[in-house]
Coordinates of C-alpha atoms in Angstrom, one line a residue:
Chain N
X48 CA 47.0 35.2 -15.7
X49 CA 47.8 33.1 -12.7
X50 CA 49.3 29.9 -13.1
X51 CA 46.0 27.7 -12.1
X52 CA 44.6 29.4 -15.6
X53 CA 47.4 28.3 -17.7
X54 CA 45.9 26.6 -20.8
X55 CA 48.1 23.0 -19.7
X56 CA 46.9 23.4 -16.0
X57 CA 43.5 24.1 -17.3
X58 CA 43.6 20.9 -19.4
X59 CA 45.1 19.0 -16.7
X60 CA 42.1 19.8 -14.2
X61 CA 39.2 19.0 -16.8
X62 CA 40.7 16.1 -17.2
X63 CA 40.6 15.3 -13.7
X64 CA 38.1 16.9 -12.2
X65 CA 36.1 17.1 -15.3
X66 CA 33.7 20.1 -16.7
X67 CA 30.2 20.8 -17.4
X68 CA 30.4 18.9 -20.8
X69 CA 32.0 15.5 -19.4
X70 CA 33.1 13.8 -16.0
X71 CA 36.8 14.0 -14.8
X72 CA 38.9 10.9 -14.2
X73 CA 38.6 11.4 -10.4
X74 CA 34.9 11.6 -11.0
X75 CA 35.1 8.3 -13.5
X76 CA 37.5 7.0 -10.7
X77 CA 34.5 7.5 -8.0
X78 CA 31.5 6.2 -10.1
X79 CA 33.3 2.9 -10.6
X80 CA 34.5 2.2 -7.6
X81 CA 31.1 2.9 -5.8
X82 CA 29.3 0.8 -8.6
X83 CA 31.8 -2.1 -8.0
X84 CA 31.5 -1.9 -4.0
X85 CA 27.8 -1.9 -4.4
X86 CA 27.5 -4.5 -7.1
X87 CA 29.7 -6.6 -4.8
X88 CA 27.4 -6.4 -1.9
X89 CA 24.5 -6.9 -3.8
X90 CA 25.8 -10.1 -5.4
X91 CA 27.4 -11.4 -2.1
X92 CA 24.8 -13.7 -0.9
X93 CA 25.0 -15.3 -4.7
X94 CA 29.0 -15.4 -4.6
X95 CA 28.4 -16.9 -0.7
X96 CA 26.6 -19.6 -2.2
X97 CA 28.3 -20.7 -5.1
X98 CA 31.6 -20.9 -3.3
X99 CA 30.1 -22.8 -0.3
X100 CA 28.8 -25.1 -2.9
X101 CA 31.9 -26.4 -4.2
X102 CA 33.4 -26.8 -0.7
X103 CA 34.9 -30.2 0.0
X104 CA 33.7 -31.3 3.5
X105 CA 37.3 -30.9 4.5
X106 CA 37.1 -27.0 3.1
X107 CA 33.9 -26.6 5.5
X108 CA 35.7 -27.5 8.3
X109 CA 39.2 -25.8 7.6
X110 CA 38.7 -22.1 9.2
X111 CA 41.6 -20.6 6.9
X112 CA 38.7 -21.5 3.8
X113 CA 36.8 -18.9 3.4
X114 CA 36.2 -17.4 0.0
X115 CA 39.0 -19.6 -2.1
X116 CA 38.0 -23.4 -1.6
X117 CA 41.1 -25.2 -1.9
X118 CA 39.5 -27.6 -4.8
X119 CA 36.7 -27.6 -7.0
X120 CA 34.3 -30.3 -5.7
X121 CA 31.4 -31.3 -7.6
X122 CA 29.8 -34.0 -4.5
X123 CA 27.9 -31.5 -3.2
X124 CA 26.3 -31.4 -6.8
X125 CA 26.2 -34.7 -7.5
X126 CA 23.9 -35.2 -4.0
X127 CA 21.9 -32.2 -4.7
X128 CA 20.7 -33.4 -8.2
X129 CA 19.7 -36.8 -6.2
X130 CA 18.2 -34.9 -3.6
X131 CA 16.0 -32.5 -6.1
X132 CA 15.3 -35.1 -8.0
X133 CA 16.5 -32.8 -10.7
X134 CA 15.2 -33.9 -14.1
X135 CA 11.8 -34.3 -12.8
X136 CA 11.1 -31.3 -10.8
X137 CA 12.9 -28.9 -13.3
X138 CA 10.4 -30.2 -15.7
X139 CA 7.6 -29.7 -14.1
X140 CA 8.7 -26.1 -12.9
X141 CA 9.2 -25.5 -16.2
X142 CA 5.7 -26.7 -17.2
X143 CA 4.1 -24.9 -14.3
X144 CA 5.6 -21.6 -15.1
X145 CA 5.4 -21.5 -19.1
X146 CA 1.8 -23.2 -19.7
X147 CA 0.4 -20.6 -17.0
X148 CA 2.6 -17.4 -18.3
X149 CA 1.3 -18.4 -22.1
X150 CA -2.5 -18.2 -20.9
X151 CA -2.1 -15.7 -18.7
X152 CA -0.3 -13.3 -21.1
X153 CA -3.1 -13.9 -23.7
X154 CA -5.5 -13.4 -21.7
X155 CA -3.9 -10.2 -20.2
X156 CA -3.5 -8.9 -23.7
X157 CA -7.0 -9.3 -24.5
X158 CA -8.5 -7.5 -21.4
X159 CA -5.7 -4.9 -21.8
X160 CA -6.3 -4.2 -25.1
X161 CA -10.4 -4.0 -24.6
X162 CA -9.9 -1.5 -21.6
X163 CA -7.4 0.7 -24.2
X164 CA -9.3 1.0 -27.1
X165 CA -12.9 0.9 -26.3
X166 CA -15.2 3.5 -24.6
X167 CA -17.9 1.8 -22.2
X168 CA -19.2 2.5 -19.1
X169 CA -18.0 1.3 -15.8
X170 CA -14.2 1.2 -16.6
X171 CA -12.9 3.0 -13.5
X172 CA -14.6 0.4 -11.8
X173 CA -12.5 -2.4 -13.6
X174 CA -9.3 -0.2 -13.0
X175 CA -10.1 -0.2 -9.0
X176 CA -11.1 -3.7 -9.1
X177 CA -7.8 -4.6 -11.0
X178 CA -6.0 -2.8 -8.1
X179 CA -7.7 -4.4 -5.8
X180 CA -6.9 -7.8 -7.3
X181 CA -2.9 -6.6 -7.1
X182 CA -3.6 -5.8 -3.4
X183 CA -5.4 -9.0 -1.8
X184 CA -3.2 -11.3 -0.2
X185 CA -3.6 -14.8 -1.6
X186 CA -4.3 -16.1 1.9
X187 CA -7.2 -13.9 2.1
X188 CA -9.2 -15.9 -1.1
X189 CA -7.1 -19.1 -0.9
X190 CA -8.8 -21.6 1.2
X191 CA -12.3 -21.6 -0.3
X192 CA -10.3 -22.0 -4.0
X193 CA -8.6 -24.8 -2.1
X194 CA -11.6 -26.5 -0.8
X195 CA -13.1 -25.7 -4.0
X196 CA -10.6 -27.6 -6.0
X197 CA -10.9 -30.5 -3.5
X198 CA -14.5 -30.8 -4.0
X199 CA -13.9 -31.3 -8.0
X200 CA -11.0 -33.5 -7.4
X201 CA -8.8 -31.2 -8.8
X202 CA -5.8 -30.6 -6.4
X203 CA -2.7 -31.7 -7.2
X204 CA -3.8 -31.2 -11.2
X205 CA -2.0 -28.6 -13.0
X206 CA -5.8 -27.1 -14.0
X207 CA -5.4 -25.7 -10.4
X208 CA -2.9 -23.3 -11.6
X209 CA -4.2 -23.2 -15.2
X210 CA -8.0 -22.0 -14.7
X211 CA -7.2 -18.6 -12.7
X212 CA -4.5 -17.8 -15.4
X213 CA -7.1 -18.3 -18.3
X214 CA -9.5 -16.1 -16.4
X215 CA -7.1 -13.4 -16.2
X216 CA -6.8 -14.0 -12.3
X217 CA -3.4 -15.6 -12.6
X218 CA -0.3 -14.5 -10.5
X219 CA 0.1 -11.0 -10.9
X220 CA -2.1 -10.7 -13.8
X221 CA -3.3 -7.2 -12.8
X222 CA 0.3 -6.2 -13.6
X223 CA 0.6 -7.6 -16.8
X224 CA -3.0 -6.2 -17.7
X225 CA -1.6 -2.6 -17.1
X226 CA 1.2 -3.5 -19.2
X227 CA -0.8 -4.1 -22.3
X228 CA -3.2 -1.1 -21.5
X229 CA -0.1 0.9 -21.7
X230 CA 1.3 -0.2 -25.0
X231 CA -2.0 -0.6 -26.2
X232 CA -3.2 2.7 -25.8
X233 CA -0.5 4.3 -28.0
X234 CA -1.2 2.1 -31.0
X235 CA -2.2 4.7 -33.6
X236 CA -6.0 5.3 -33.8
X237 CA -5.6 5.8 -37.7
X238 CA -4.2 2.6 -38.4
X239 CA -7.1 1.0 -36.7
X240 CA -9.9 3.4 -38.6
X241 CA -8.3 2.5 -42.3
X242 CA -8.6 -1.4 -41.4
X243 CA -11.8 -0.7 -40.4
X244 CA -13.1 1.2 -43.5
X245 CA -11.4 -1.7 -45.3
X246 CA -13.9 -3.8 -43.6
X247 CA -12.2 -5.8 -40.9
X248 CA -13.6 -6.8 -38.0
X249 CA -12.7 -6.0 -34.1
X250 CA -11.1 -9.4 -34.0
X251 CA -9.0 -9.2 -37.1
X252 CA -8.2 -5.5 -36.2
X253 CA -6.4 -6.9 -32.8
X254 CA -4.6 -9.6 -34.4
X255 CA -3.6 -8.6 -37.7
X256 CA -2.5 -5.4 -36.4
X257 CA -2.7 -4.7 -32.5
X258 CA -0.5 -7.7 -32.0
X259 CA 2.3 -7.4 -34.0
X260 CA 2.8 -3.7 -33.1
X261 CA 2.9 -4.7 -29.2
X262 CA 5.3 -7.9 -29.6
X263 CA 7.8 -6.3 -27.1
X264 CA 4.9 -6.2 -24.4
X265 CA 4.5 -9.5 -25.1
X266 CA 7.7 -11.2 -24.6
X267 CA 8.4 -8.7 -21.8
X268 CA 5.5 -10.3 -20.0
X269 CA 6.2 -13.4 -20.5
X270 CA 9.4 -14.0 -19.3
X271 CA 8.5 -11.7 -16.3
X272 CA 5.4 -14.4 -15.7
X273 CA 7.7 -17.1 -16.3
X274 CA 10.1 -15.9 -13.3
X275 CA 7.3 -14.9 -11.0
X276 CA 5.3 -18.5 -11.5
X277 CA 8.6 -20.3 -11.2
X278 CA 9.8 -18.4 -7.9
X279 CA 5.7 -18.4 -6.5
X280 CA 5.8 -21.2 -3.4
X281 CA 2.8 -20.4 -1.5
X282 CA 0.0 -21.2 -3.9
X283 CA 1.7 -24.1 -5.8
X284 CA 2.4 -25.8 -2.6
X285 CA -1.4 -25.3 -1.6
X286 CA -2.9 -26.1 -5.2
X287 CA 0.0 -28.8 -6.4
X288 CA 1.1 -30.6 -3.2
X289 CA 0.6 -34.4 -3.7
X290 CA 0.7 -34.2 -7.5
X291 CA 3.4 -32.1 -9.3
X292 CA 6.2 -31.3 -7.2
X293 CA 8.4 -27.8 -8.8
X294 CA 11.9 -27.1 -7.8
X295 CA 11.3 -24.7 -5.3
X296 CA 8.9 -26.9 -3.4
X297 CA 11.7 -30.0 -3.4
X298 CA 13.8 -27.2 -2.0
X299 CA 12.0 -26.0 0.8
X300 CA 11.8 -29.6 2.0
X301 CA 15.4 -30.5 1.1
X302 CA 16.5 -31.5 4.4
X303 CA 13.7 -33.7 5.0
X304 CA 14.3 -35.0 1.3
X305 CA 17.9 -35.7 1.9
X306 CA 17.6 -37.6 5.0
X307 CA 15.1 -39.7 3.3
X308 CA 18.2 -40.5 1.0
X309 CA 21.0 -40.5 3.1
X310 CA 19.5 -41.3 6.7
X311 CA 21.5 -39.4 9.1
X312 CA 22.6 -43.2 11.4
X313 CA 23.6 -44.7 8.6
X314 CA 26.0 -42.6 6.4
X315 CA 29.4 -41.8 7.3
X316 CA 30.3 -38.2 8.5
X317 CA 31.3 -36.7 5.0
X318 CA 28.3 -37.7 3.7
X319 CA 25.6 -36.2 6.6
X320 CA 23.7 -32.8 5.2
X321 CA 25.9 -29.6 6.0
X322 CA 25.8 -26.0 4.3
X323 CA 27.4 -27.0 0.9
X324 CA 24.9 -29.5 0.2
X325 CA 22.5 -27.0 0.8
X326 CA 24.0 -24.4 -1.0
X327 CA 24.3 -26.4 -3.9
X328 CA 20.6 -27.2 -4.2
X329 CA 19.8 -23.6 -3.7
X330 CA 22.2 -22.8 -6.6
X331 CA 20.8 -25.7 -8.6
X332 CA 17.1 -24.2 -7.9
X333 CA 18.2 -20.6 -9.4
X334 CA 20.3 -22.1 -12.1
X335 CA 17.8 -22.2 -14.8
X336 CA 16.6 -18.8 -14.6
X337 CA 20.3 -17.4 -14.3
X338 CA 20.9 -19.4 -17.5
X339 CA 17.4 -17.9 -19.1
X340 CA 18.3 -14.1 -17.6
X341 CA 21.7 -13.7 -19.1
X342 CA 20.7 -15.0 -22.6
X343 CA 17.8 -12.7 -22.4
X344 CA 18.9 -10.1 -20.2
X345 CA 18.3 -7.4 -23.2
X346 CA 14.5 -8.0 -22.1
X347 CA 14.8 -7.9 -18.8
X348 CA 17.2 -4.1 -18.3
X349 CA 15.4 -2.5 -21.2
X350 CA 11.8 -4.0 -20.8
X351 CA 10.3 -0.6 -19.4
X352 CA 11.5 1.0 -22.5
X353 CA 10.5 -1.4 -25.0
X354 CA 7.0 -1.6 -23.3
X355 CA 6.3 1.6 -23.4
X356 CA 5.4 1.8 -19.3
X357 CA 5.6 5.5 -18.4
X358 CA 5.5 5.0 -14.9
X359 CA 2.0 6.0 -14.1
Chain D
X19 CA -19.5 13.4 -40.3
X20 CA -22.9 14.5 -40.8
X21 CA -24.6 11.8 -42.7
X22 CA -25.0 9.9 -39.2
X23 CA -28.1 10.5 -37.4
X24 CA -28.1 11.1 -34.0
X25 CA -30.0 7.6 -33.6
X26 CA -27.1 5.9 -35.6
X27 CA -24.7 7.7 -33.3
X28 CA -26.0 6.0 -30.3
X29 CA -26.0 2.3 -31.6
X30 CA -22.1 3.1 -32.5
X31 CA -21.6 3.8 -29.3
X32 CA -23.6 1.0 -27.7
X33 CA -22.0 -1.4 -30.3
X34 CA -18.4 -0.5 -29.1
X35 CA -19.3 -0.3 -25.5
X36 CA -20.6 -3.9 -26.2
X37 CA -17.6 -5.1 -28.2
X38 CA -15.5 -3.4 -25.1
X39 CA -17.5 -5.6 -22.7
X40 CA -16.7 -8.7 -25.0
X41 CA -12.9 -8.3 -24.3
X42 CA -13.0 -7.8 -20.8
X43 CA -15.7 -10.6 -20.1
X44 CA -13.3 -13.3 -19.5
X45 CA -11.8 -11.4 -16.8
X46 CA -15.2 -10.2 -15.0
X47 CA -15.8 -13.8 -15.1
X48 CA -12.4 -14.7 -13.4
X49 CA -12.7 -11.8 -11.2
X50 CA -15.8 -13.2 -9.5
X51 CA -14.9 -16.9 -9.5
X52 CA -11.4 -16.8 -8.6
X53 CA -11.7 -13.5 -6.1
X54 CA -14.6 -12.0 -5.0
X55 CA -16.2 -15.0 -4.1
X56 CA -13.2 -16.5 -2.6
X57 CA -12.8 -13.2 -0.9
X58 CA -16.3 -12.9 0.8
X59 CA -16.1 -16.8 1.6
X60 CA -13.2 -16.3 3.5
X61 CA -14.8 -13.4 5.3
X62 CA -17.8 -15.8 6.1
X63 CA -15.4 -18.3 7.3
X64 CA -13.7 -15.5 9.8
X65 CA -16.9 -15.8 11.7
X66 CA -17.2 -19.8 11.7
X67 CA -15.9 -22.4 13.6
X68 CA -14.9 -24.4 10.2
X69 CA -14.9 -28.4 10.1
X70 CA -14.0 -30.1 6.7
X71 CA -14.6 -33.7 6.4
X72 CA -14.0 -35.6 3.3
X73 CA -17.8 -35.0 2.6
X74 CA -18.7 -31.8 3.8
X75 CA -17.6 -28.1 5.3
X76 CA -19.3 -27.0 8.5
X77 CA -19.5 -23.7 9.8
X78 CA -20.3 -22.9 13.0
X79 CA -21.1 -19.4 13.6
X80 CA -18.8 -18.0 16.9
X81 CA -19.4 -14.3 16.4
X82 CA -16.1 -12.7 16.5
X83 CA -14.4 -15.0 18.5
X84 CA -11.8 -15.7 15.8
X85 CA -10.9 -12.1 16.3
X86 CA -11.1 -11.3 19.4
X87 CA -8.5 -14.4 19.5
X88 CA -6.2 -13.3 17.3
X89 CA -6.0 -9.8 18.7
X90 CA -6.5 -10.6 22.6
X91 CA -5.6 -14.2 23.4
X92 CA -2.7 -15.0 21.0
X93 CA 0.4 -13.6 22.2
X94 CA 2.4 -14.9 18.6
X95 CA 0.1 -13.2 15.7
X96 CA 0.1 -9.5 17.7
X97 CA 3.7 -10.1 18.2
X98 CA 4.7 -11.3 14.5
X99 CA 2.3 -8.4 13.2
X100 CA 4.3 -5.9 14.8
X101 CA 7.4 -6.9 13.7
X102 CA 5.8 -7.0 10.4
X103 CA 4.9 -3.6 10.5
X104 CA 8.2 -2.6 12.0
X105 CA 10.3 -4.6 9.2
X106 CA 7.6 -2.8 6.3
X107 CA 8.4 0.7 7.5
X108 CA 12.4 -0.1 8.0
X109 CA 12.1 -1.4 4.7
X110 CA 10.6 1.0 2.3
X111 CA 12.7 4.1 2.5
X112 CA 15.8 1.9 2.1
X113 CA 14.4 0.3 -0.9
X114 CA 13.3 3.5 -2.6
X115 CA 16.4 5.2 -2.1
X116 CA 18.6 2.8 -2.7
X117 CA 16.7 1.8 -6.2
X118 CA 16.7 5.8 -6.7
X119 CA 20.4 6.2 -6.5
X120 CA 20.8 3.0 -8.6
X121 CA 18.3 4.1 -11.3
X122 CA 20.3 7.9 -11.4
X123 CA 23.7 5.5 -11.9
X124 CA 22.2 4.1 -14.7
X125 CA 21.1 6.7 -16.3
X126 CA 24.5 8.1 -16.6
X127 CA 26.7 7.5 -19.8
X128 CA 29.8 5.4 -18.5
X129 CA 31.4 2.1 -19.8
X130 CA 30.2 -1.0 -18.8
X131 CA 26.6 0.1 -18.1
X132 CA 25.5 -3.0 -19.3
X133 CA 27.5 -5.4 -16.9
X134 CA 26.3 -3.0 -14.2
X135 CA 22.7 -3.4 -15.3
X136 CA 22.8 -6.8 -15.3
X137 CA 24.1 -7.0 -11.9
X138 CA 21.7 -5.1 -10.6
X139 CA 18.7 -6.5 -12.2
X140 CA 19.8 -10.0 -11.5
X141 CA 17.7 -10.4 -8.1
X142 CA 14.5 -10.0 -10.2
X143 CA 15.0 -13.7 -11.2
X144 CA 16.1 -15.0 -8.0
X145 CA 14.4 -13.7 -5.2
X146 CA 11.9 -16.9 -4.0
X147 CA 11.2 -18.0 -1.0
X148 CA 12.9 -21.1 -0.6
X149 CA 16.0 -19.8 -1.8
X150 CA 15.8 -16.4 0.6
X151 CA 15.4 -19.0 3.5
X152 CA 18.1 -21.0 2.7
X153 CA 20.3 -18.0 2.0
X154 CA 19.4 -16.1 5.5
X155 CA 19.6 -19.3 7.3
X156 CA 23.1 -19.4 6.0
X157 CA 23.9 -15.6 7.1
X158 CA 24.5 -14.7 3.5
X159 CA 22.0 -12.0 3.6
X160 CA 23.4 -10.0 6.2
X161 CA 25.3 -6.7 6.0
X162 CA 28.6 -7.8 5.2
X163 CA 30.9 -8.4 7.8
X164 CA 28.9 -5.9 10.3
X165 CA 26.7 -8.0 12.4
X166 CA 29.4 -10.4 13.5
X167 CA 31.8 -7.6 15.0
X168 CA 31.6 -8.2 18.6
X169 CA 31.2 -4.4 19.5
X170 CA 28.2 -4.5 17.0
X171 CA 26.6 -7.0 19.0
X172 CA 27.7 -5.3 22.3
X173 CA 25.7 -2.1 20.9
X174 CA 22.8 -3.8 20.4
X175 CA 22.3 -5.5 23.5
X176 CA 22.6 -2.2 24.9
X177 CA 19.5 -1.1 22.7
X178 CA 16.0 -0.8 23.8
X179 CA 14.2 -3.6 22.5
X180 CA 11.8 -1.4 20.5
X181 CA 14.7 0.2 19.0
X182 CA 16.8 -2.9 19.0
X183 CA 14.5 -5.3 16.5
X184 CA 14.6 -2.9 13.7
X185 CA 18.1 -2.3 13.7
X186 CA 18.6 -6.3 14.0
X187 CA 16.5 -6.8 11.2
X188 CA 18.5 -4.2 9.1
X189 CA 21.9 -6.1 9.9
X190 CA 20.7 -9.3 9.4
X191 CA 18.4 -8.8 6.1
X192 CA 20.2 -5.9 4.7
X193 CA 20.7 -7.5 1.2
X194 CA 17.4 -9.0 1.1
X195 CA 16.2 -5.7 1.3
X196 CA 18.1 -4.6 -1.3
X197 CA 17.1 -7.4 -3.2
X198 CA 13.2 -6.6 -3.3
X199 CA 14.5 -3.4 -5.4
X200 CA 14.5 -4.7 -8.7
X201 CA 11.7 -3.3 -10.4
X202 CA 11.4 -0.3 -8.6
X203 CA 14.7 0.7 -10.5
X204 CA 13.2 0.1 -13.8
X205 CA 10.5 2.3 -12.7
X206 CA 12.4 5.2 -11.6
X207 CA 14.9 4.6 -14.8
X208 CA 11.8 4.9 -17.2
X209 CA 11.2 8.3 -15.5
X210 CA 14.3 9.5 -15.5
X211 CA 14.7 8.9 -19.4
X212 CA 11.3 11.0 -19.8
X213 CA 12.8 14.0 -18.1
X214 CA 14.0 16.4 -20.8
X215 CA 17.6 16.5 -21.5
X216 CA 17.1 20.4 -22.2
X217 CA 15.9 20.8 -19.0
X218 CA 19.3 19.8 -17.4
X219 CA 21.2 21.7 -19.8
X220 CA 19.2 24.9 -18.5
X221 CA 19.5 24.1 -15.0
X222 CA 23.4 23.9 -15.8
X223 CA 23.7 27.1 -18.1
X224 CA 21.6 29.2 -15.4
X225 CA 24.7 27.5 -12.8
X226 CA 22.3 25.4 -11.3
X227 CA 24.9 23.0 -9.1
X228 CA 24.1 19.1 -9.5
X229 CA 22.9 18.8 -5.7
X230 CA 20.1 21.8 -7.0
X231 CA 19.3 19.9 -10.1
X232 CA 18.8 16.8 -7.8
X233 CA 16.5 18.4 -5.6
X234 CA 15.1 21.0 -7.7
X235 CA 14.5 18.9 -10.9
X236 CA 15.1 15.3 -10.5
X237 CA 13.2 14.5 -7.5
X238 CA 10.1 16.5 -8.0
X239 CA 9.9 14.3 -11.6
X240 CA 10.4 11.4 -9.7
X241 CA 7.3 11.6 -7.5
X242 CA 4.8 9.5 -9.3
X243 CA 7.2 7.1 -9.9
X244 CA 8.0 7.0 -5.9
X245 CA 4.6 6.6 -5.1
X246 CA 4.0 3.5 -7.4
X247 CA 7.3 2.1 -6.5
X248 CA 6.4 2.3 -2.6
X249 CA 3.2 0.4 -3.5
X250 CA 4.7 -2.1 -5.0
X251 CA 7.5 -2.8 -2.5
X252 CA 4.6 -2.7 0.6
X253 CA 2.9 -5.2 -1.2
X254 CA 5.7 -7.8 -2.6
X255 CA 7.0 -7.7 0.8
X256 CA 3.4 -8.3 2.3
X257 CA 3.1 -11.0 -0.3
X258 CA 6.2 -12.6 0.0
X259 CA 5.8 -16.4 0.6
X260 CA 8.4 -16.2 3.4
X261 CA 6.8 -13.6 5.3
X262 CA 6.6 -14.8 8.5
X263 CA 3.2 -13.5 9.4
X264 CA 1.7 -15.4 6.1
X265 CA 3.8 -18.5 7.3
X266 CA 2.0 -18.3 10.5
X267 CA -1.6 -17.9 9.0
X268 CA -0.7 -20.8 6.9
X269 CA 0.5 -22.9 9.9
X270 CA -2.5 -22.4 11.9
X271 CA -5.2 -23.2 8.5
X272 CA -4.4 -27.0 9.4
X273 CA -4.7 -26.7 13.2
X274 CA -7.6 -28.8 14.3
X275 CA -8.5 -26.2 17.2
X276 CA -9.7 -23.0 15.0
X277 CA -8.1 -23.8 11.9
X278 CA -9.6 -22.7 8.5
X279 CA -11.9 -20.2 10.5
X280 CA -9.3 -18.7 12.7
X281 CA -6.5 -18.3 9.8
X282 CA -9.4 -16.4 8.1
X283 CA -10.0 -14.0 10.6
X284 CA -6.1 -13.7 10.9
X285 CA -5.9 -12.9 7.2
X286 CA -8.4 -10.4 7.2
X287 CA -6.4 -8.5 10.1
X288 CA -3.3 -8.8 8.1
X289 CA -4.9 -7.4 5.1
X290 CA -6.2 -4.4 7.3
X291 CA -3.1 -3.6 8.6
X292 CA -1.2 -4.0 5.0
X293 CA -4.0 -1.5 4.1
X294 CA -3.3 1.0 6.8
X295 CA 0.3 0.8 6.4
X296 CA -0.2 1.6 2.5
X297 CA -2.2 4.6 3.2
X298 CA 0.2 6.1 5.8
X299 CA 2.9 5.5 3.0
X300 CA 0.8 7.0 0.4
X301 CA -0.6 9.9 1.8
X302 CA 3.2 10.5 3.8
X303 CA 4.4 10.6 -0.1
X304 CA 1.6 12.9 -1.4
X305 CA 2.2 15.2 1.6
X306 CA 6.2 15.2 0.6
X307 CA 5.2 15.6 -2.9
X308 CA 3.2 18.5 -2.5
X309 CA 5.7 20.3 -0.6
X310 CA 8.1 19.4 -3.5
X311 CA 6.5 21.2 -6.0
X312 CA 5.7 24.2 -4.0

């Protein structure tokens, strides 16, 4: 027996390099090193944003200060809050993402249920059209909509965003319809039939049996929809401009808004717009979503398992 | 079961169909009103000079003038379109490979997995147009530390233009490309979790190395997810509001000269290019999947 096969050495080799059954220490170390490295690269823009946003004007000019500011300077945030008109735009953003999301999810679930549970002609066509609504870029449909809204006097009115959502044509509606299709198709037929024998109507079966069974799909769709509506700026700018100002809309005209509040000619050099203020504005913009993400992270990271999407 | 007469059977079927239509009716109406009609209308605009006054919208038929202007006269549009094509073709493989690697990591068992999952799905909630714009403007999105090395800058200057722009794009927006992989990681992870664990065990007992297991078992089982992810990636990159082509079309919409008609023509050309890209990538992946299973 060679020394390499001595039981103690063997044990040691397993510990270090692992066996078929478990990873060894080196493999584990390599795994964590790689994950931490990728994670750092991945989060670097966020870290950069946060670090820059708490830099004082002195730190910004100091080439020695890169990743560790000399003080925790909140001045940028005070300006950022003012420039973004935070309490108003925050409320607007919340309303403009929660309301359309709720309606869009309800409608998507009804449509998804119809597609999953009923046999009728033309279903393949509906799926093709669904895919089409997912593919067609917004700028191919937005101008006539905008002109129609203008004629109806709905530009700048929240209804301009809500109406398409109510009709299943909201932002990324097709994805939500497919999510509900997937979760309702696995809903056991037996339950439905036994309820029908008891005389339950279609609507009753849907509301009392199907909806509760697909609750995770509702929650996942709802929070993804909120996130996507919140971050959407192309449609919101066109439909809501002049009426409602959401946080991302205000952020996209940050420079202009800043110079209105702090005219460049009149303020001293420390109050000029600098990247620290811009980064604090950007951070304030994503902060609500970050908070939501950390509270509801289970629903994000396990969303696919929870909704039973199989990847088809 | 034999109690039903054929007539009743048919009426049951019809009833089921009618109820089904009832459930999807609102969507069909919405599709006509908010997708099909505006799409046709935009298509009509693209052949017209559109002038909008406070009272009415006037159309003046100009045949293909808007299209020829976009394709042959306007130097910016074609350049942006080429840039978009290159950027998409560079980004898609990076997103797919990165998402696949991360999904395979997250499919392993290890401590603090929850923490890493939270990190890798974080970009789902923060990729909005204005945020990305600010981050790119500050250079925070570049591959860390690489694009500022003098040697790299010098190397880039040596490259021919055709090769230089994709490489430059890669260096300056590397992390952003990665940030577009959140949903894709989710989809890959779901596919990986569907693979029966016993297949891995059987492969291990047969003496397959993990390298062979990856190419022979994992990759083929991910082929559907790869197609879905590729389509999702192309669509989300193409619809992204900071996409330069979209910005350009949007800005032209409010021009006095051409305006809506010209923007509509460009929107359709852009949509066409996007469909071509989707088709190319789709056919390529199909080919690859077929070879993989053989």
